[in-house]
Tab-separated table of C-alpha atoms in Angstrom:
chain	number	residue	atom	x	y	z
A	1139	MET	CA	-17.429	13.998	3.943
A	1140	GLY	CA	-19.182	15.550	1.347
A	1141	ARG	CA	-22.303	15.300	-0.504
A	1142	VAL	CA	-23.402	15.012	-3.899
A	1143	GLU	CA	-27.080	15.357	-5.797
A	1144	ASP	CA	-26.048	13.586	-9.089
A	1145	ALA	CA	-24.497	10.845	-10.464
A	1146	LYS	CA	-22.602	13.300	-12.976
A	1147	ILE	CA	-20.376	16.312	-12.193
A	1148	SER	CA	-19.552	19.192	-14.010
A	1149	ASN	CA	-16.058	20.917	-14.597
A	1150	ASP	CA	-14.894	23.370	-16.913
A	1151	ASN	CA	-18.341	22.837	-18.266
A	1152	MET	CA	-17.217	19.425	-19.254
A	1153	THR	CA	-19.874	17.020	-17.912
A	1154	VAL	CA	-17.848	14.599	-16.151
A	1155	GLU	CA	-19.292	10.590	-15.056
A	1156	VAL	CA	-18.883	10.088	-11.487
A	1157	GLU	CA	-17.757	6.331	-10.198
A	1158	PRO	CA	-19.067	4.561	-7.142
A	1159	LEU	CA	-17.412	3.018	-4.450
A	1160	SER	CA	-16.317	-0.413	-4.456
A	1161	PRO	CA	-17.997	-2.561	-1.525
A	1162	THR	CA	-14.141	-2.956	0.305
A	1163	ALA	CA	-13.438	0.971	-0.504
A	1164	ARG	CA	-16.264	1.600	1.333
A	1165	LEU	CA	-16.016	-0.970	4.108
A	1166	PHE	CA	-12.333	1.516	5.040
A	1167	HIS	CA	-14.418	4.594	5.649
A	1168	THR	CA	-16.629	2.682	7.986
A	1169	PRO	CA	-16.212	5.224	11.801
A	1170	ARG	CA	-13.221	5.083	13.098
A	1171	LEU	CA	-11.463	2.674	11.382
A	1172	ASN	CA	-8.179	4.661	10.015
A	1173	CYS	CA	-6.457	2.191	7.415
A	1174	CYS	CA	-4.067	3.512	4.913
A	1175	VAL	CA	-1.182	2.214	3.657
A	1176	ILE	CA	2.312	3.247	4.420
A	1177	ALA	CA	5.031	2.605	1.383
A	1178	THR	CA	8.704	4.142	2.119
A	1179	LEU	CA	10.775	5.080	-1.402
A	1180	GLY	CA	14.719	4.547	-0.468
A	1181	PHE	CA	17.444	7.389	-3.273
A	1182	ASN	CA	20.546	7.034	-4.183
A	1183	THR	CA	20.966	11.011	-3.925
A	1184	ALA	CA	19.406	13.699	-2.260
A	1185	ILE	CA	15.242	14.793	-2.885
A	1186	ASN	CA	15.012	17.672	-5.103
A	1187	VAL	CA	11.336	18.685	-3.479
A	1188	GLU	CA	10.168	20.958	-6.515
A	1189	ALA	CA	11.660	18.128	-8.734
A	1190	PHE	CA	9.738	15.505	-7.222
A	1191	LYS	CA	6.504	17.735	-7.027
A	1192	LEU	CA	6.086	18.899	-10.966
A	1193	GLY	CA	7.172	15.185	-11.786
A	1194	LEU	CA	3.840	14.137	-8.846
A	1195	GLU	CA	2.017	16.567	-11.206
A	1196	ASN	CA	2.503	14.961	-13.961
A	1197	THR	CA	1.734	11.376	-13.188
A	1198	LEU	CA	0.374	10.578	-10.015
A	1199	ALA	CA	-1.578	13.428	-9.186
A	1200	LYS	CA	-3.798	12.657	-12.301
A	1201	HIS	CA	-4.791	8.980	-11.402
A	1202	PRO	CA	-8.552	9.631	-11.085
A	1203	ARG	CA	-8.284	7.753	-7.957
A	1204	PHE	CA	-5.489	10.378	-7.328
A	1205	SER	CA	-7.628	13.557	-7.581
A	1206	SER	CA	-10.789	12.888	-6.453
A	1207	LEU	CA	-12.735	12.454	-3.064
A	1208	PRO	CA	-14.890	10.400	-1.404
A	1209	VAL	CA	-18.632	12.051	-1.029
A	1210	ARG	CA	-22.045	10.409	0.103
A	1211	ASP	CA	-24.949	11.385	-2.464
A	1212	ASP	CA	-28.528	11.679	-0.704
A	1213	ASN	CA	-28.802	8.090	-0.983
A	1214	ARG	CA	-26.134	7.089	1.429
A	1215	SER	CA	-23.754	6.035	-1.367
A	1216	MET	CA	-20.534	7.062	-1.791
A	1217	ARG	CA	-18.962	7.745	-4.777
A	1218	TRP	CA	-15.434	9.131	-6.195
A	1219	ILE	CA	-16.257	13.226	-7.194
A	1220	PRO	CA	-13.221	14.338	-9.788
A	1221	THR	CA	-11.495	17.707	-7.545
A	1222	ARG	CA	-8.597	20.211	-8.455
A	1223	VAL	CA	-4.903	18.889	-6.578
A	1224	ASN	CA	-2.995	21.482	-5.213
A	1225	ILE	CA	0.159	19.624	-4.831
A	1226	ASP	CA	1.725	21.620	-2.386
A	1227	ASN	CA	-1.316	20.502	-0.016
A	1228	HIS	CA	0.058	16.923	-0.915
A	1229	VAL	CA	3.773	16.638	-0.240
A	1230	PHE	CA	5.594	17.408	3.322
A	1231	ASN	CA	9.232	18.856	3.241
A	1232	PRO	CA	9.731	18.590	7.421
A	1233	GLU	CA	12.933	20.819	8.816
A	1234	ILE	CA	15.349	18.189	10.079
A	1235	ASP	CA	17.861	18.790	12.903
A	1236	PRO	CA	20.726	17.769	11.217
A	1237	ASN	CA	22.488	16.717	14.818
A	1238	MET	CA	20.154	14.095	14.890
A	1239	ALA	CA	21.695	11.451	17.384
A	1240	SER	CA	20.278	8.400	14.941
A	1241	SER	CA	18.685	8.678	11.200
A	1242	ASP	CA	17.538	5.751	11.577
A	1243	GLN	CA	15.935	5.387	14.477
A	1244	PHE	CA	14.352	8.570	13.035
A	1245	LEU	CA	12.875	7.449	10.534
A	1246	GLU	CA	11.279	4.774	12.193
A	1247	ASP	CA	9.879	7.371	14.997
A	1248	TYR	CA	8.269	9.697	12.320
A	1249	LEU	CA	6.795	6.437	10.586
A	1250	SER	CA	5.066	5.793	14.211
A	1251	ASN	CA	3.758	9.196	13.908
A	1252	LEU	CA	2.172	8.766	10.147
A	1253	THR	CA	0.215	5.746	12.013
A	1254	LYS	CA	-0.811	7.308	14.605
A	1255	THR	CA	-2.740	11.020	12.062
A	1256	THR	CA	-5.325	10.286	9.695
A	1257	LEU	CA	-5.614	11.536	5.813
A	1258	ASP	CA	-8.022	14.856	5.231
A	1259	LEU	CA	-10.801	14.237	3.968
A	1260	ALA	CA	-11.440	17.972	2.005
A	1261	LYS	CA	-8.080	16.603	-0.439
A	1262	PRO	CA	-7.541	13.173	-1.976
A	1263	LEU	CA	-6.917	10.608	-0.174
A	1264	TRP	CA	-2.801	10.814	-0.138
A	1265	GLU	CA	0.853	12.710	0.943
A	1266	PHE	CA	4.201	12.790	0.255
A	1267	HIS	CA	6.772	12.928	3.235
A	1268	ILE	CA	9.680	14.325	2.035
A	1269	LEU	CA	12.906	13.480	4.303
A	1270	ASN	CA	16.210	14.496	3.038
A	1271	ILE	CA	18.290	12.107	5.575
A	1272	LYS	CA	21.479	9.862	5.111
A	1273	THR	CA	19.880	6.161	7.293
A	1274	SER	CA	21.968	2.601	6.431
A	1275	ASP	CA	19.983	2.883	3.112
A	1276	SER	CA	19.972	5.844	1.236
A	1277	ASN	CA	20.746	9.467	1.036
A	1278	GLY	CA	16.929	10.872	0.808
A	1279	VAL	CA	13.693	9.039	2.026
A	1280	ALA	CA	10.198	9.548	0.206
A	1281	ILE	CA	7.721	8.515	2.631
A	1282	LEU	CA	3.760	7.601	0.788
A	1283	LYS	CA	0.789	7.905	2.903
A	1284	VAL	CA	-2.272	6.790	0.922
A	1285	HIS	CA	-5.396	5.517	2.228
A	1286	HIS	CA	-6.476	2.065	1.353
A	1287	SER	CA	-9.806	2.936	0.168
A	1288	VAL	CA	-7.067	4.282	-2.912
A	1289	GLY	CA	-5.699	1.021	-3.624
A	1290	ASP	CA	-3.957	-1.701	-2.152
A	1291	GLY	CA	0.078	-2.318	-2.101
A	1292	MET	CA	-0.099	-4.692	-5.705
A	1293	SER	CA	-2.133	-1.675	-7.453
A	1294	LEU	CA	-0.020	0.785	-5.608
A	1295	ILE	CA	3.518	-0.684	-6.332
A	1296	SER	CA	2.027	-0.801	-10.054
A	1297	LEU	CA	1.315	2.360	-10.976
A	1298	LEU	CA	4.580	3.430	-9.182
A	1299	LEU	CA	6.053	1.486	-11.639
A	1300	ALA	CA	4.148	3.190	-14.474
A	1301	CYS	CA	5.023	7.002	-12.772
A	1302	ALA	CA	8.833	6.049	-13.217
A	1303	ARG	CA	11.187	5.896	-16.301
A	1304	LYS	CA	14.636	4.945	-16.834
A	1305	THR	CA	17.610	7.156	-16.404
A	1306	SER	CA	18.887	5.855	-19.439
A	1307	ASP	CA	15.489	6.437	-21.869
A	1308	LEU	CA	13.365	8.738	-20.223
A	1309	THR	CA	11.145	7.805	-22.046
A	1310	SER	CA	11.055	4.048	-21.512
A	1311	LEU	CA	8.953	2.754	-18.904
A	1312	PRO	CA	11.327	0.515	-16.956
A	1313	SER	CA	11.841	-3.203	-17.111
A	1314	ILE	CA	11.172	-5.840	-14.577
A	1315	PRO	CA	13.286	-8.730	-14.946
A	1316	LYS	CA	10.651	-12.608	-16.045
A	1317	LEU	CA	10.901	-15.421	-14.853
A	1318	LYS	CA	12.650	-17.958	-17.216
A	1319	LYS	CA	9.999	-20.799	-18.168
A	1320	ALA	CA	10.976	-23.714	-17.121
A	1321	SER	CA	11.626	-26.240	-20.071
A	1322	SER	CA	8.161	-28.445	-21.372
A	1323	ARG	CA	8.899	-31.884	-21.213
A	1324	SER	CA	7.243	-34.433	-23.677
A	1325	SER	CA	5.026	-37.511	-21.549
A	1326	SER	CA	2.313	-39.795	-22.161
A	1327	SER	CA	-1.374	-38.510	-20.978
A	1328	PHE	CA	-1.366	-41.711	-18.843
A	1329	THR	CA	1.150	-40.608	-16.627
A	1330	TRP	CA	-0.519	-37.121	-16.397
A	1331	VAL	CA	-3.715	-38.411	-15.924
A	1332	LEU	CA	-1.691	-40.769	-12.409
A	1333	LEU	CA	0.229	-37.455	-11.428
A	1334	GLY	CA	-3.461	-35.831	-11.363
A	1335	ILE	CA	-5.407	-38.668	-9.402
A	1336	TRP	CA	-2.407	-38.784	-6.951
A	1337	SER	CA	-2.516	-34.594	-6.241
A	1338	ILE	CA	-5.966	-35.094	-5.156
A	1339	LEU	CA	-5.509	-37.704	-2.917
A	1340	VAL	CA	-2.366	-35.799	-1.173
A	1341	LEU	CA	-4.690	-33.063	-0.782
A	1342	ILE	CA	-7.417	-35.154	0.477
A	1343	LEU	CA	-4.729	-36.305	3.074
A	1344	ASN	CA	-3.410	-32.801	3.780
A	1345	THR	CA	-6.853	-31.276	4.357
A	1346	PHE	CA	-8.094	-34.237	6.622
A	1347	VAL	CA	-4.744	-33.829	8.800
A	1348	ASP	CA	-5.109	-30.163	8.820
A	1349	LEU	CA	-8.376	-29.870	10.454
A	1350	MET	CA	-8.126	-32.890	13.079
A	1351	LEU	CA	-4.708	-30.965	14.137
A	1352	PHE	CA	-7.003	-27.925	13.655
A	1353	ALA	CA	-9.418	-29.648	16.534
A	1354	VAL	CA	-6.892	-30.511	19.096
A	1355	MET	CA	-5.889	-27.284	19.196
A	1356	ILE	CA	-8.770	-25.609	19.776
A	1357	PHE	CA	-10.179	-28.444	22.607
A	1358	PHE	CA	-7.036	-29.614	23.698
A	1359	LEU	CA	-3.867	-27.525	23.576
A	1360	LYS	CA	-3.025	-24.233	23.961
A	1361	ASP	CA	-0.934	-21.528	21.603
A	1362	SER	CA	3.076	-22.011	23.502
A	1363	LYS	CA	4.031	-18.278	24.625
A	1364	THR	CA	6.582	-16.679	21.982
A	1365	PRO	CA	7.522	-13.174	22.179
A	1366	ILE	CA	6.091	-11.962	20.002
A	1367	LYS	CA	2.461	-13.625	21.160
A	1368	GLY	CA	0.592	-10.409	22.261
A	1369	GLY	CA	-1.329	-10.937	26.128
A	1370	ARG	CA	-4.404	-9.733	27.123
A	1371	GLY	CA	-5.738	-6.278	26.308
A	1372	VAL	CA	-3.191	-5.927	23.498
A	1373	GLU	CA	-5.105	-4.778	20.227
A	1374	ARG	CA	-6.047	-1.325	23.215
A	1375	THR	CA	-2.261	-0.064	23.351
A	1376	PRO	CA	-0.440	1.438	20.914
A	1377	LYS	CA	1.460	0.435	17.566
A	1378	ARG	CA	3.856	1.096	15.421
A	1379	LEU	CA	6.229	0.033	12.800
A	1380	VAL	CA	9.751	-1.312	13.404
A	1381	HIS	CA	12.267	-1.497	10.638
A	1382	ARG	CA	15.395	-4.304	10.947
A	1383	THR	CA	17.182	-5.935	8.047
A	1384	VAL	CA	17.996	-9.545	8.464
A	1385	SER	CA	19.969	-11.839	6.322
A	1386	LEU	CA	17.797	-14.516	4.324
A	1387	ASP	CA	20.234	-16.865	6.297
A	1388	ASP	CA	18.328	-15.777	9.843
A	1389	ILE	CA	15.146	-16.823	8.520
């Protein structure tokens, strides 16, 4: 990881104010902590890699977090330093065997291997992997791997939506369905007071019951064994992502 001496840097004859990393972002840069967000995007058609790169250059690559490096200064503080983005260093299009036995299994193995590698700290901490394979859910897959210090799941989803456009109108952002607000019913203030008191009593009762159950579990009971419960030393075994589609009726 590089170093920076001043809180400002010069970029194309312009002075750019650098921003310090938040405490949470610094936590994700703890040594030996490989914490990344991996998102799989399915497409109805095969992905045009060159068009995909062009779209990234005009949208995602211009975002400050996606065009900056985390650098330590002389005070051991970490700051985001703007840098130039070479889109070819962030988009990968591996050669794929067209005669593979199972494209779904190939995708699962590819995702699993991504979890075992670290991002290059010499460039902005994100990358896309383009897999033009036909799976059970899509005809093309783009995998985004981004360091968790760049953002969390919610912020990344918001950013991707902001980079997207409607197919019917390329200048409009995609619209998100809104929940219909329940119709408000007029009632007396006395009824609302009673409901508030009742809610507080229920909260106190549920908290007391949960505390008692928690104490009983610690001192007298043990967790029952299930197929997903790990044994001793499970934290040191390799992990992998497994993709499954289940029916809501089974949940």
